[in-house]
Amino acid sequence: MKERWVDIGKFFAILAVMTDHVYGDLYTSNKINRVSYFSVPLFIMLMGVTTFWSFNRSTDMIGKKIVRRMFNIVIPYTVAVFIYYVICFKGFSWNEYKNYLINFNISKPHYYVLLYLQLLVVAPVVFYFIKIAENHKYPHIIEILWGGGILCVSFFTNSYTKIADIEGGGGVLFGGSYLLVFLIGMLMGKYVGVMSEMKVRNCFILAVVLLLCALLMGYAIGTKGLFLDVRKMLGIGKNPSGFTLILYAFLIMVCICLWDKGISCLVSDKMNYFIDGFAWIGRQTLYIFLYHRLFLDYFLNSYFSELTRIIKIPLYYLTMLFGSIGMGYLHKYLRKLLVSSYTYAKEK
């Protein structure tokens, strides 16, 4: 079970990641920068959605699925760190490479790998309690209580745990507030079917209302900052996310879901193919996350920083997107070639 809106959500999230990272290179507006902060909580919510669907329909042991998903991110990450190291230092040292690898710090966005792995480890526990609630007389009350427990854990981990000296939620146990965000995503995965039962008219009305709410909240964040995070109970405000960005990302996620469900029923096949293109990019976000700073720091800013902004903006975004996707396809091809080589040798 995989719905298109999830991949479209990933597309908008990775677009926001790149927008955040080109601050100072393509623009200097703090308002634009703040509005892009929803990227990581949106990614984690969507991870929660797909994880719930995967666990809920699985006939295999959940432990096997966890190990498989870990390998699916650790192997590309290991290769990416090697490529970064060789390009950055124009040589290779095993000890230095190993230190960068285990500290997740050769490129700032790589903290997300550690965050992802931590959430994968705790994912079966979160899922288990959601399933327990289904068999209770008052399931929603149990889910609320479970959410309150996760909220307390998130507050504790944000305030008193530091497992790695890296930026972002990866350096905090279970991602701090991202554990709560992950739970919200899992609950979205559980209840998203309710939206599928809505009439198209009602779906559009709710989508318009939520879009206006998201736009107003984005405007408020751009002008006033993270206005709900006065006490910063859930993170430092930006990363790990506080209440402001969690609510903002949730509005965006539900809005994307509703708009996609409504539009897919009304637009032509050609328009749906066009929207499928954004979803296709969304499915490549692992490699875009791993490599976009490589193209930004070691290629674009080195050779094209003097161009006019009207040329730089599309050039930077397209290069980071499709250059990273190209690296992903190259990685998959080399991995397939390596497996085929060993299989061939074994058969001989």
PDB file of N, CA, C and O in Angstrom, residues 4 7-8 260 263-283:
ATOM      1  N   ARG A   4       0.194   8.065  -3.654  1.00  0.00           N
ATOM      2  CA  ARG A   4       1.010   9.068  -4.330  1.00  0.00           C
ATOM      3  C   ARG A   4       1.277  10.287  -3.472  1.00  0.00           C
ATOM      4  O   ARG A   4       2.362  10.891  -3.551  1.00  0.00           O
ATOM      5  N   ASP A   7       4.654  10.469  -1.610  1.00  0.00           N
ATOM      6  CA  ASP A   7       5.822  10.838  -2.404  1.00  0.00           C
ATOM      7  C   ASP A   7       5.788  12.317  -2.784  1.00  0.00           C
ATOM      8  O   ASP A   7       6.844  12.961  -2.861  1.00  0.00           O
ATOM      9  N   ILE A   8       4.601  12.858  -3.032  1.00  0.00           N
ATOM     10  CA  ILE A   8       4.493  14.293  -3.305  1.00  0.00           C
ATOM     11  C   ILE A   8       4.914  15.081  -2.065  1.00  0.00           C
ATOM     12  O   ILE A   8       5.604  16.104  -2.158  1.00  0.00           O
ATOM     13  N   ASP A 260      -4.274  15.974  -3.250  1.00  0.00           N
ATOM     14  CA  ASP A 260      -3.969  14.914  -4.207  1.00  0.00           C
ATOM     15  C   ASP A 260      -5.175  14.010  -4.431  1.00  0.00           C
ATOM     16  O   ASP A 260      -5.467  13.611  -5.562  1.00  0.00           O
ATOM     17  N   ILE A 263      -7.659  16.184  -6.531  1.00  0.00           N
ATOM     18  CA  ILE A 263      -7.214  16.505  -7.888  1.00  0.00           C
ATOM     19  C   ILE A 263      -7.171  15.261  -8.764  1.00  0.00           C
ATOM     20  O   ILE A 263      -7.538  15.302  -9.946  1.00  0.00           O
ATOM     21  N   SER A 264      -6.709  14.140  -8.214  1.00  0.00           N
ATOM     22  CA  SER A 264      -6.554  12.931  -9.021  1.00  0.00           C
ATOM     23  C   SER A 264      -7.876  12.470  -9.622  1.00  0.00           C
ATOM     24  O   SER A 264      -7.888  11.793 -10.664  1.00  0.00           O
ATOM     25  N   CYS A 265      -8.988  12.811  -8.991  1.00  0.00           N
ATOM     26  CA  CYS A 265     -10.300  12.399  -9.493  1.00  0.00           C
ATOM     27  C   CYS A 265     -10.838  13.341 -10.565  1.00  0.00           C
ATOM     28  O   CYS A 265     -11.740  12.971 -11.317  1.00  0.00           O
ATOM     29  N   LEU A 266     -10.311  14.552 -10.647  1.00  0.00           N
ATOM     30  CA  LEU A 266     -10.922  15.574 -11.498  1.00  0.00           C
ATOM     31  C   LEU A 266     -10.079  15.969 -12.701  1.00  0.00           C
ATOM     32  O   LEU A 266     -10.637  16.335 -13.732  1.00  0.00           O
ATOM     33  N   VAL A 267      -8.751  15.916 -12.582  1.00  0.00           N
ATOM     34  CA  VAL A 267      -7.917  16.390 -13.679  1.00  0.00           C
ATOM     35  C   VAL A 267      -7.739  15.308 -14.733  1.00  0.00           C
ATOM     36  O   VAL A 267      -8.037  14.135 -14.507  1.00  0.00           O
ATOM     37  N   SER A 268      -7.208  15.702 -15.869  1.00  0.00           N
ATOM     38  CA  SER A 268      -6.999  14.778 -16.982  1.00  0.00           C
ATOM     39  C   SER A 268      -5.843  13.833 -16.689  1.00  0.00           C
ATOM     40  O   SER A 268      -5.048  14.038 -15.758  1.00  0.00           O
ATOM     41  N   ASP A 269      -5.739  12.795 -17.522  1.00  0.00           N
ATOM     42  CA  ASP A 269      -4.640  11.836 -17.368  1.00  0.00           C
ATOM     43  C   ASP A 269      -3.290  12.522 -17.558  1.00  0.00           C
ATOM     44  O   ASP A 269      -2.317  12.191 -16.871  1.00  0.00           O
ATOM     45  N   LYS A 270      -3.216  13.476 -18.500  1.00  0.00           N
ATOM     46  CA  LYS A 270      -1.953  14.175 -18.733  1.00  0.00           C
ATOM     47  C   LYS A 270      -1.516  14.949 -17.493  1.00  0.00           C
ATOM     48  O   LYS A 270      -0.330  14.961 -17.142  1.00  0.00           O
ATOM     49  N   MET A 271      -2.462  15.605 -16.834  1.00  0.00           N
ATOM     50  CA  MET A 271      -2.129  16.348 -15.621  1.00  0.00           C
ATOM     51  C   MET A 271      -1.692  15.396 -14.518  1.00  0.00           C
ATOM     52  O   MET A 271      -0.775  15.699 -13.752  1.00  0.00           O
ATOM     53  N   ASN A 272      -2.344  14.244 -14.448  1.00  0.00           N
ATOM     54  CA  ASN A 272      -1.934  13.260 -13.438  1.00  0.00           C
ATOM     55  C   ASN A 272      -0.533  12.735 -13.712  1.00  0.00           C
ATOM     56  O   ASN A 272       0.235  12.478 -12.782  1.00  0.00           O
ATOM     57  N   TYR A 273      -0.183  12.593 -14.990  1.00  0.00           N
ATOM     58  CA  TYR A 273       1.177  12.181 -15.337  1.00  0.00           C
ATOM     59  C   TYR A 273       2.183  13.244 -14.898  1.00  0.00           C
ATOM     60  O   TYR A 273       3.287  12.929 -14.428  1.00  0.00           O
ATOM     61  N   PHE A 274       1.788  14.505 -15.054  1.00  0.00           N
ATOM     62  CA  PHE A 274       2.649  15.612 -14.634  1.00  0.00           C
ATOM     63  C   PHE A 274       2.870  15.570 -13.121  1.00  0.00           C
ATOM     64  O   PHE A 274       3.996  15.716 -12.631  1.00  0.00           O
ATOM     65  N   ILE A 275       1.798  15.344 -12.374  1.00  0.00           N
ATOM     66  CA  ILE A 275       1.898  15.248 -10.912  1.00  0.00           C
ATOM     67  C   ILE A 275       2.713  14.014 -10.521  1.00  0.00           C
ATOM     68  O   ILE A 275       3.458  14.033  -9.532  1.00  0.00           O
ATOM     69  N   ASP A 276       2.578  12.941 -11.314  1.00  0.00           N
ATOM     70  CA  ASP A 276       3.383  11.737 -11.056  1.00  0.00           C
ATOM     71  C   ASP A 276       4.877  12.041 -11.104  1.00  0.00           C
ATOM     72  O   ASP A 276       5.683  11.376 -10.431  1.00  0.00           O
ATOM     73  N   GLY A 277       5.253  13.050 -11.903  1.00  0.00           N
ATOM     74  CA  GLY A 277       6.666  13.437 -11.994  1.00  0.00           C
ATOM     75  C   GLY A 277       7.197  13.940 -10.660  1.00  0.00           C
ATOM     76  O   GLY A 277       8.314  13.609 -10.251  1.00  0.00           O
ATOM     77  N   PHE A 278       6.390  14.738  -9.958  1.00  0.00           N
ATOM     78  CA  PHE A 278       6.796  15.218  -8.632  1.00  0.00           C
ATOM     79  C   PHE A 278       6.897  14.044  -7.653  1.00  0.00           C
ATOM     80  O   PHE A 278       7.793  14.008  -6.807  1.00  0.00           O
ATOM     81  N   ALA A 279       5.948  13.106  -7.772  1.00  0.00           N
ATOM     82  CA  ALA A 279       5.981  11.929  -6.897  1.00  0.00           C
ATOM     83  C   ALA A 279       7.227  11.097  -7.177  1.00  0.00           C
ATOM     84  O   ALA A 279       7.845  10.558  -6.239  1.00  0.00           O
ATOM     85  N   TRP A 280       7.617  10.985  -8.446  1.00  0.00           N
ATOM     86  CA  TRP A 280       8.826  10.233  -8.806  1.00  0.00           C
ATOM     87  C   TRP A 280      10.057  10.865  -8.156  1.00  0.00           C
ATOM     88  O   TRP A 280      10.921  10.149  -7.607  1.00  0.00           O
ATOM     89  N   ILE A 281      10.165  12.186  -8.188  1.00  0.00           N
ATOM     90  CA  ILE A 281      11.280  12.859  -7.523  1.00  0.00           C
ATOM     91  C   ILE A 281      11.227  12.582  -6.022  1.00  0.00           C
ATOM     92  O   ILE A 281      12.255  12.356  -5.382  1.00  0.00           O
ATOM     93  N   GLY A 282      10.014  12.587  -5.465  1.00  0.00           N
ATOM     94  CA  GLY A 282       9.861  12.318  -4.044  1.00  0.00           C
ATOM     95  C   GLY A 282      10.378  10.949  -3.637  1.00  0.00           C
ATOM     96  O   GLY A 282      10.850  10.768  -2.508  1.00  0.00           O
ATOM     97  N   ARG A 283      10.320   9.993  -4.552  1.00  0.00           N
ATOM     98  CA  ARG A 283      10.810   8.644  -4.234  1.00  0.00           C
ATOM     99  C   ARG A 283      12.338   8.566  -4.236  1.00  0.00           C
ATOM    100  O   ARG A 283      12.904   7.561  -3.806  1.00  0.00           O
TER     101      ARG A 283
END
